[in-house]
Short mmCIF file of C-alpha atoms in Angstrom, two decimals:
data_model
loop_
_atom_site.label_atom_id
_atom_site.label_comp_id
_atom_site.label_asym_id
_atom_site.label_seq_id
_atom_site.Cartn_x
_atom_site.Cartn_y
_atom_site.Cartn_z
CA UNK F 1 0.07 26.34 -58.96
CA UNK F 2 1.28 24.24 -61.89
CA UNK F 3 5.01 23.56 -61.42
CA UNK F 4 5.39 21.64 -64.70
CA UNK F 5 7.52 23.80 -67.00
CA UNK F 6 5.84 22.22 -70.04
CA UNK F 7 2.98 24.71 -69.76
CA UNK F 8 5.53 27.40 -70.65
CA UNK F 9 6.40 25.71 -73.95
CA UNK F 10 5.07 28.48 -76.20
CA UNK F 11 7.08 31.30 -74.56
CA UNK F 12 10.13 29.02 -74.32
CA UNK F 13 10.03 28.39 -78.07
CA UNK F 14 9.42 32.08 -78.85
CA UNK F 15 12.12 33.41 -76.52
CA UNK F 16 14.64 30.75 -77.60
CA UNK F 17 14.05 31.75 -81.23
CA UNK F 18 14.60 35.44 -80.40
CA UNK F 19 17.86 34.66 -78.59
CA UNK F 20 18.93 32.04 -81.17
CA UNK F 21 19.30 29.28 -78.59
CA UNK F 22 18.00 25.72 -78.56
CA UNK F 23 14.45 25.66 -77.12
CA UNK F 24 14.99 22.10 -75.87
CA UNK F 25 18.01 23.26 -73.86
CA UNK F 26 16.07 26.19 -72.41
CA UNK F 27 13.16 23.91 -71.48
CA UNK F 28 15.48 21.30 -69.96
CA UNK F 29 17.00 24.03 -67.80
CA UNK F 30 13.51 25.06 -66.66
CA UNK F 31 12.90 21.43 -65.71
CA UNK F 32 16.19 21.41 -63.80
CA UNK F 33 15.14 24.57 -61.99
CA UNK F 34 11.65 23.25 -61.12
CA UNK F 35 12.95 21.59 -57.95
CA UNK F 36 11.20 24.21 -55.83
CA UNK F 37 7.74 25.74 -56.09
CA UNK F 38 7.79 29.03 -57.95
CA UNK F 39 5.26 30.95 -55.96
CA UNK F 40 6.05 34.69 -55.90
CA UNK F 41 5.20 35.12 -52.21
CA UNK F 42 7.26 32.09 -51.17
CA UNK F 43 10.20 33.24 -53.26
CA UNK F 44 10.15 36.69 -51.69
CA UNK F 45 9.89 35.24 -48.20
CA UNK F 46 12.85 32.94 -48.92
CA UNK F 47 14.79 35.89 -50.34
CA UNK F 48 14.29 37.79 -47.08
CA UNK F 49 15.99 34.90 -45.25
CA UNK F 50 18.59 34.25 -47.95
CA UNK F 51 19.32 37.49 -49.86
CA UNK F 52 21.47 35.78 -52.51
CA UNK F 53 18.67 33.40 -53.53
CA UNK F 54 17.46 33.11 -57.11
CA UNK F 55 14.12 34.29 -58.48
CA UNK F 56 11.61 33.18 -61.08
CA UNK F 57 10.93 29.94 -62.88
CA UNK F 58 14.48 29.94 -64.23
CA UNK F 59 16.01 30.56 -60.77
CA UNK F 60 18.12 33.50 -61.90
CA UNK F 61 20.39 35.31 -59.49
CA UNK F 62 20.34 39.10 -59.37
CA UNK F 63 23.88 39.53 -60.72
CA UNK F 64 23.15 37.33 -63.74
CA UNK F 65 19.89 39.15 -64.45
CA UNK F 66 21.47 42.59 -64.11
CA UNK F 67 24.25 41.55 -66.49
CA UNK F 68 22.06 39.92 -69.12
CA UNK F 69 19.47 42.71 -69.30
CA UNK F 70 22.02 45.31 -70.43
CA UNK F 71 21.11 46.64 -73.87
CA UNK F 72 18.08 44.37 -74.15
CA UNK F 73 14.41 45.29 -74.45
CA UNK F 74 13.90 44.37 -70.79
CA UNK F 75 16.78 46.58 -69.55
CA UNK F 76 14.40 48.71 -67.47
CA UNK F 77 12.98 45.69 -65.67
CA UNK F 78 14.00 44.62 -62.18
CA UNK F 79 15.18 41.26 -60.90
CA UNK F 80 12.35 41.64 -58.37
CA UNK F 81 9.90 41.24 -61.31
CA UNK F 82 11.00 37.66 -62.06
CA UNK F 83 8.72 35.83 -59.58
CA UNK F 84 5.61 37.50 -61.03
CA UNK F 85 6.54 37.37 -64.70
CA UNK F 86 7.43 33.92 -66.07
CA UNK F 87 7.85 35.31 -69.58
CA UNK F 88 10.49 37.76 -68.34
CA UNK F 89 12.26 34.91 -66.53
CA UNK F 90 12.23 32.83 -69.72
CA UNK F 91 13.42 35.76 -71.83
CA UNK F 92 16.29 36.50 -69.43
CA UNK F 93 17.30 32.83 -69.29
CA UNK F 94 17.28 32.58 -73.10
CA UNK F 95 19.51 35.64 -73.47
CA UNK F 96 21.78 34.40 -70.70
CA UNK F 97 22.27 31.16 -72.65
CA UNK F 98 22.92 33.27 -75.77
CA UNK F 99 25.59 35.26 -73.95
CA UNK F 100 27.16 32.12 -72.50
CA UNK F 101 27.34 30.59 -75.98
CA UNK F 102 29.07 33.70 -77.30
CA UNK F 103 31.75 33.25 -74.64
CA UNK F 104 32.45 29.58 -75.40
CA UNK F 105 35.82 28.80 -76.96
CA UNK F 106 35.60 28.03 -80.67
CA UNK F 107 37.19 24.60 -80.12
CA UNK F 108 36.45 23.28 -76.63
CA UNK F 109 39.02 20.71 -75.55
CA UNK F 110 36.87 19.01 -72.90
CA UNK F 111 34.47 16.12 -73.35
CA UNK F 112 31.22 18.07 -73.00
CA UNK F 113 28.80 18.98 -75.77
CA UNK F 114 27.89 22.60 -76.39
CA UNK F 115 24.49 22.09 -74.69
CA UNK F 116 26.14 20.47 -71.67
CA UNK F 117 28.60 23.34 -71.39
CA UNK F 118 25.82 25.91 -71.66
CA UNK F 119 23.79 24.14 -68.96
CA UNK F 120 26.87 23.99 -66.75
CA UNK F 121 27.44 27.69 -67.43
CA UNK F 122 23.84 28.47 -66.55
CA UNK F 123 24.30 26.62 -63.27
CA UNK F 124 27.86 27.59 -62.31
CA UNK F 125 28.68 30.74 -64.28
CA UNK F 126 30.67 31.63 -67.37
CA UNK F 127 34.09 31.27 -65.74
CA UNK F 128 33.43 27.72 -64.64
CA UNK F 129 31.89 26.92 -68.03
CA UNK F 130 35.10 28.06 -69.72
CA UNK F 131 37.14 25.87 -67.37
CA UNK F 132 34.94 22.86 -68.18
CA UNK F 133 35.40 23.62 -71.89
CA UNK F 134 39.17 23.38 -71.30
CA UNK F 135 38.78 19.96 -69.71
CA UNK F 136 38.42 20.77 -66.01
CA UNK F 137 36.16 18.20 -64.34
CA UNK F 138 33.01 19.55 -62.68
CA UNK F 139 32.42 19.02 -58.99
CA UNK F 140 29.62 16.89 -57.60
CA UNK F 141 26.99 19.64 -57.60
CA UNK F 142 27.66 20.60 -61.21
CA UNK F 143 27.76 16.92 -62.19
CA UNK F 144 24.39 16.44 -60.50
CA UNK F 145 22.97 19.39 -62.47
CA UNK F 146 24.23 17.81 -65.67
CA UNK F 147 22.75 14.43 -64.71
CA UNK F 148 19.36 16.10 -64.15
CA UNK F 149 19.70 17.82 -67.54
CA UNK F 150 20.18 14.43 -69.17
CA UNK F 151 17.18 13.06 -67.23
CA UNK F 152 15.03 15.99 -68.37
CA UNK F 153 16.23 16.15 -71.98
CA UNK F 154 13.61 13.92 -73.63
CA UNK F 155 10.61 15.44 -71.84
CA UNK F 156 11.94 18.94 -72.62
CA UNK F 157 12.07 17.96 -76.29
CA UNK F 158 8.51 16.64 -76.20
CA UNK F 159 7.31 19.80 -74.49
CA UNK F 160 8.75 22.18 -77.09
CA UNK F 161 7.59 20.06 -80.03
CA UNK F 162 3.92 20.04 -78.94
#
């Protein structure tokens, strides 16, 4: 199984365009989430041991998926479909970023860029993202996620430009 998110560049670009989000950001998040193999059988086995685990190449939790699918063309789909359908995972992640962006304050007072805030929101949720936008400092896990985003940014850009 190819765990390099770059081979999903075409659907990342298409789904980012549909959701009006930055394809480089979406791809960088997929790189961040590629820390584990995305094999459907392994994911389901892990989910049996840890019911609150995340599914699919974008590592989306059930609550986030169920929220983001409302009113969208994939509303009838199940979170359980994510391991088998990378395009669905990419589509859901793109719309989740879209929804997070819509909830950002118009004038964030913190030191993070919009893309950094969206990545932090993807990782920690909308409430934490809003706190970071107000200047709250992220904890070590969120900071690590942001560091990985920075590390993955250039290769994500190359992937979506090719």
